[in-house]
Coordinates of C-alpha atoms in Angstrom, one line a residue:
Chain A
X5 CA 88.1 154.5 127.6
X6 CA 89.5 156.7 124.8
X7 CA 87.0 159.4 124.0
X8 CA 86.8 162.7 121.7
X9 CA 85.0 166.2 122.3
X10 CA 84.5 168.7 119.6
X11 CA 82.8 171.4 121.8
X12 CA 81.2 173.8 119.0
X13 CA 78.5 172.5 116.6
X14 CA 78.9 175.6 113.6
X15 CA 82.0 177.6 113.6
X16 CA 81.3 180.7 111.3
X17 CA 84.1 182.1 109.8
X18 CA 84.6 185.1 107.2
X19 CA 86.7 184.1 104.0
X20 CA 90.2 185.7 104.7
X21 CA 90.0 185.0 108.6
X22 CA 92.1 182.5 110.2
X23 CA 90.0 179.6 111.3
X24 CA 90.3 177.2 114.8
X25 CA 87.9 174.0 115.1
X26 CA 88.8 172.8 118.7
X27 CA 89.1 169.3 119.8
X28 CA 90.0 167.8 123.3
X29 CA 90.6 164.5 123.6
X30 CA 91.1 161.7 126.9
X31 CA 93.4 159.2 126.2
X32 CA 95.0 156.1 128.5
X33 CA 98.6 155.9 127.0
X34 CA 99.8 157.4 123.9
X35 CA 97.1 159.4 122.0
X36 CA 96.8 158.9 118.1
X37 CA 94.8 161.6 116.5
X38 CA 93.3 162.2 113.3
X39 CA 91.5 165.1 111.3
X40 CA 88.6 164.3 108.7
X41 CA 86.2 166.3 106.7
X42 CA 83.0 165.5 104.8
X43 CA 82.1 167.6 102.3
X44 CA 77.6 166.9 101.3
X45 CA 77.0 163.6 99.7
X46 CA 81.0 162.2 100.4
X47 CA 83.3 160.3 102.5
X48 CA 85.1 161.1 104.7
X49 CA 88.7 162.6 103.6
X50 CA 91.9 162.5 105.9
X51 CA 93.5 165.8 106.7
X52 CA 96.2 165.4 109.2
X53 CA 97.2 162.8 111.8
X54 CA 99.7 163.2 114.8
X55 CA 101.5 160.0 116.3
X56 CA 104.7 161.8 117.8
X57 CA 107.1 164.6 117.1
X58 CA 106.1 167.8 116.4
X59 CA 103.6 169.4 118.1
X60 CA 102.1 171.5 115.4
X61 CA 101.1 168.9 112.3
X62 CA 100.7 170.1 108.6
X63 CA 98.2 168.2 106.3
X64 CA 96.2 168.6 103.4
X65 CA 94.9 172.2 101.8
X66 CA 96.6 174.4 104.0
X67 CA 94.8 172.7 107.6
X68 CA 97.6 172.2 110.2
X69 CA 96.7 171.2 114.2
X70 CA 98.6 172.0 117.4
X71 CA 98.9 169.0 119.9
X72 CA 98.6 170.1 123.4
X73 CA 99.9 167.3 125.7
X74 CA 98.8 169.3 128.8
X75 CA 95.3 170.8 128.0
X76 CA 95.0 167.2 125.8
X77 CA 93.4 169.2 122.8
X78 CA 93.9 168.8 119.2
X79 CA 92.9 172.0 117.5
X80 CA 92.6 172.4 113.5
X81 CA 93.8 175.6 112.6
X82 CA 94.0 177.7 109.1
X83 CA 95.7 181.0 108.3
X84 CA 93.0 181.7 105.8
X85 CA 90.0 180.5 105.1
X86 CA 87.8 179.6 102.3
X87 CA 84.2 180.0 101.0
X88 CA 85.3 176.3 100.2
X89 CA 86.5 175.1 103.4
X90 CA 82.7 175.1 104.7
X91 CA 82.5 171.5 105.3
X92 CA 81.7 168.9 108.4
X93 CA 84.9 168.6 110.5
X94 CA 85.6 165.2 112.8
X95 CA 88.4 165.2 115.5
X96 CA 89.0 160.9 116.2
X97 CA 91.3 159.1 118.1
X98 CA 92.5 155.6 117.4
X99 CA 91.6 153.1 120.2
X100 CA 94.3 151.3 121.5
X101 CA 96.3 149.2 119.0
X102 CA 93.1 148.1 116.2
X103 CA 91.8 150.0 113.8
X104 CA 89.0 151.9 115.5
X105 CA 88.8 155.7 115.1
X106 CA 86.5 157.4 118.4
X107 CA 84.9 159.8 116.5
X108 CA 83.8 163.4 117.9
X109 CA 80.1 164.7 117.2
X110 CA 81.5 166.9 114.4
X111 CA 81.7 170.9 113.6
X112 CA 80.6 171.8 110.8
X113 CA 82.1 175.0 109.8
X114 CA 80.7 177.7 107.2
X115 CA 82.9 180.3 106.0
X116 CA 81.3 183.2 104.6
X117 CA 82.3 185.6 101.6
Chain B
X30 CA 95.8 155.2 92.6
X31 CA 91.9 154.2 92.9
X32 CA 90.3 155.4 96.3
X33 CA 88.0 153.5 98.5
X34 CA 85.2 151.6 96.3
X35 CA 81.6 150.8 98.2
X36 CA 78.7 149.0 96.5
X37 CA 76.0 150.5 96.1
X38 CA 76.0 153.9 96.7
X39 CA 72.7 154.0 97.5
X40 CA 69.8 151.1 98.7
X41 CA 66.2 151.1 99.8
X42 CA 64.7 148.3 102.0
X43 CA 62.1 147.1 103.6
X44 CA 62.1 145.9 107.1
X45 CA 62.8 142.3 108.0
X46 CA 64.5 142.4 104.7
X47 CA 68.6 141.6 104.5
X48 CA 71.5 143.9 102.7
X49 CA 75.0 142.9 101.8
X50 CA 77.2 146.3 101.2
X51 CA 80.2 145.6 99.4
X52 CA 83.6 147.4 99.7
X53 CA 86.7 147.8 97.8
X54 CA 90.1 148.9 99.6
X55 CA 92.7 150.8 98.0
X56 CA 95.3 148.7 96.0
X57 CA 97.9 147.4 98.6
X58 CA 95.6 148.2 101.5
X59 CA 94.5 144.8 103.6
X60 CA 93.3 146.9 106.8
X61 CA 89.3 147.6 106.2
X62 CA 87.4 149.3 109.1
X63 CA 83.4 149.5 108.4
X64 CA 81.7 152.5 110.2
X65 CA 77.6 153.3 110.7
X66 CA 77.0 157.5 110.6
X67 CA 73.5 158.5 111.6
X68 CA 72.4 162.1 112.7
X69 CA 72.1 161.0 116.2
X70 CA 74.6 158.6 117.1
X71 CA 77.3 160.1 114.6
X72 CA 80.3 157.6 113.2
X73 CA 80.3 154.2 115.1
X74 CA 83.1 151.9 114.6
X75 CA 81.0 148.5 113.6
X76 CA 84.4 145.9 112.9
X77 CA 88.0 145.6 111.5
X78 CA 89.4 143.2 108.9
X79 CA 92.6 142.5 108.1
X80 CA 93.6 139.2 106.4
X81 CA 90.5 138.2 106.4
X82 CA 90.5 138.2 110.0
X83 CA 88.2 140.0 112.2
X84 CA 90.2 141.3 114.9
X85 CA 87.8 143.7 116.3
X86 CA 83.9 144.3 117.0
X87 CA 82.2 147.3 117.8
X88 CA 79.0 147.2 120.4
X89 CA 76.2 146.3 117.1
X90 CA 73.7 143.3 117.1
X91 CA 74.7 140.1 115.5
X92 CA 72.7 141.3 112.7
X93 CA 75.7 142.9 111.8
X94 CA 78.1 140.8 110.3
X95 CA 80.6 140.9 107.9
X96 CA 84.2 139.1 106.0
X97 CA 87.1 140.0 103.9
X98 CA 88.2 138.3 101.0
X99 CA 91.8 137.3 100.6
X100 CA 92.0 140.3 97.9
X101 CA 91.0 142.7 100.9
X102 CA 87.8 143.1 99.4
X103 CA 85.2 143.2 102.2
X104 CA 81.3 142.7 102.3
X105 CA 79.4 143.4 105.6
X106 CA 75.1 142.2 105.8
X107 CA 72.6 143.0 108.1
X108 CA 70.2 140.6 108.7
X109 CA 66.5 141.5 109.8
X110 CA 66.6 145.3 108.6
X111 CA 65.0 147.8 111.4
X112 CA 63.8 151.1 110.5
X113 CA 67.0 152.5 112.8
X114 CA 69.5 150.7 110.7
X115 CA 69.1 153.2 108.0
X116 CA 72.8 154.9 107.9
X117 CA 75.4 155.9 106.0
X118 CA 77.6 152.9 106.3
X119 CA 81.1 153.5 105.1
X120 CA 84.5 151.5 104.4
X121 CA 88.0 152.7 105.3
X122 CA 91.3 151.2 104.6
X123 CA 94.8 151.4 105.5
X124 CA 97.8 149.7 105.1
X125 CA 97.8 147.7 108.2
X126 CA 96.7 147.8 111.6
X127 CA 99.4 149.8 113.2
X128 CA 99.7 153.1 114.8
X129 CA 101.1 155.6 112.5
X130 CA 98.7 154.3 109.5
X131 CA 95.4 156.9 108.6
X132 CA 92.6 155.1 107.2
X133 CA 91.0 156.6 104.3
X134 CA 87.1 156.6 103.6
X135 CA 84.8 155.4 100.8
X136 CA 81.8 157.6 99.3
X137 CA 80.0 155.4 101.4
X138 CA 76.2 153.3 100.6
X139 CA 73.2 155.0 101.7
X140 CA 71.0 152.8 103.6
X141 CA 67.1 153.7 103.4
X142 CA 65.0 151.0 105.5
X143 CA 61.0 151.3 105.3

C-alpha cells in the first residue's frame, strides 16, 4: 500500500534561512507526489508535484523539492524563508491510477523574524 | 478563473441529524475528490467523481455518500451525524483522473456535530 511519512511535527526556521520539510514516501510502481500548504481557516493550496523528469521540481513562491529515487524521499526545500511561509505543510502521494492523494500527518512550519 | 467553491462554509448539527455539503469544481474540471481532515486522523480520502461516476471509495460508513452532477458540480451527505463526524470536509478538482493532473482544494465546510 502507498503510504507517506513527514517525520517532523514543527520545523522552526529564522526568516532569511534556507528551509527543508522532509518527506519519505513507499510506493509499489511509479510514485506521484504532491506538495500542499494550508494556511489557518483555508484549503489546501498545491505547491509542486513530480511525475517524471527532473529530479529537483520548482513550484509556487519560491518552494522547489528534490526527488530521491533511492532514499524514496520528497523533500521541500527554500533558499529563504519567510515570516509568511509559516503555514501547515502536507507531503501526499497519488494512489495508484484514481484520484486519491495519501496524505502525510503534516509539518507545520514557523519561521521566525 | 474561479477556484474550488464549497457550500457552506461552515454548519452546526445535531446528532442523528443529516448534512448535504455542496461543491463547486473549477470551470473545465470534471475530476472531484472529497476529503475529511480531523486533528487525529488528518486528510482521509472519502470518494472520487468523475462524470458523474464514482470510481473510487475510501474506507467511511455508508453514511457517507455522495454524486456529481453532469456540470461537475458535486454534493456529498451524511446520514445519522455522530459527534466524530465533525471535520473539515473539503472538495478538490482536477482535470481528469490521470497521473500528471494536481488537484486543487476548496476553503472547505466546517462540520460542528452536537
Amino acid at each position: 500500500a502507498q503510504s507517506v511519512a513527514q517525520p517532523e511535527d514543527q520545523v522552526n526556521v529564522a526568516e532569511g534561512n534556507p528551509l527543508t520539510v522532509k518527506c519519505t514516501y513507499s510506493v509499489s510502481g511509479n510514485p506521484y507526489l504532491f506538495w500542499y500548504v494550508q494556511y489557518p481557516n483555508r484549503g489546501l493550496q498545491f505547491l509542486l508535484k513530480y511525475i517524471t523528469g527532473d529530479n529537483l521540481v520548482k513550484g509556487s513562491y519560491g518552494f522547489e523539492a528534490e526527488f530521491n529515487k533511492s532514499q524514496t524521499s520528497f523533500h521541500l526545500k527554500k533558499p529563504s524563508a519567510l515570516v509568511s511561509d509559516s503555514a501547515l505543510y502536507f507531503c501526499a502521494v497519488r494512489d495508484g491510477s484514481y484520484n486519491k492523494l495519501i496524505f502525510g500527518a503534516g509539518t507545520r512550519l514557523a519561521v521566525h523574524p | 478563473k474561479a477556484g474550488v467553491t464549497q457550500t457552506p462554509r461552515y454548519l452546526i448539527k445535531t446528532r442523528g441529524q443529516q448534512v448535504t455539503l455542496s461543491c463547486s469544481p473549477i470551470s473545465g474540471h470534471r475530476s472531484v475528490s472529497w476529503y475529511q481532515q480531523t486533528p487525529g486522523q488528518g486528510l482521509q480520502f472519502l470518494f472520487e467523481y468523475f462524470s458523474e461516476t464514482q470510481r473510487n471509495k475510501g474506507n467511511f460508513p455508508g453514511r457517507f455518500s455522495g454524486r456529481q452532477f453532469s456540470n461537475s458540480r458535486s454534493e456529498m451527505n451524511v446520514s445519522t451525524l455522530e459527534l466524530g463526524d465533525s471535520a473539515l470536509y473539503l472538495c478538490a478538482s482536477s482535470l481528469s483522473p490521470g497521473n500528471s493532473y494536481e488537484q486543487y482544494f476548496g476553503p472547505g465546510t466546517r462540520l460542528t456535530v452536537t
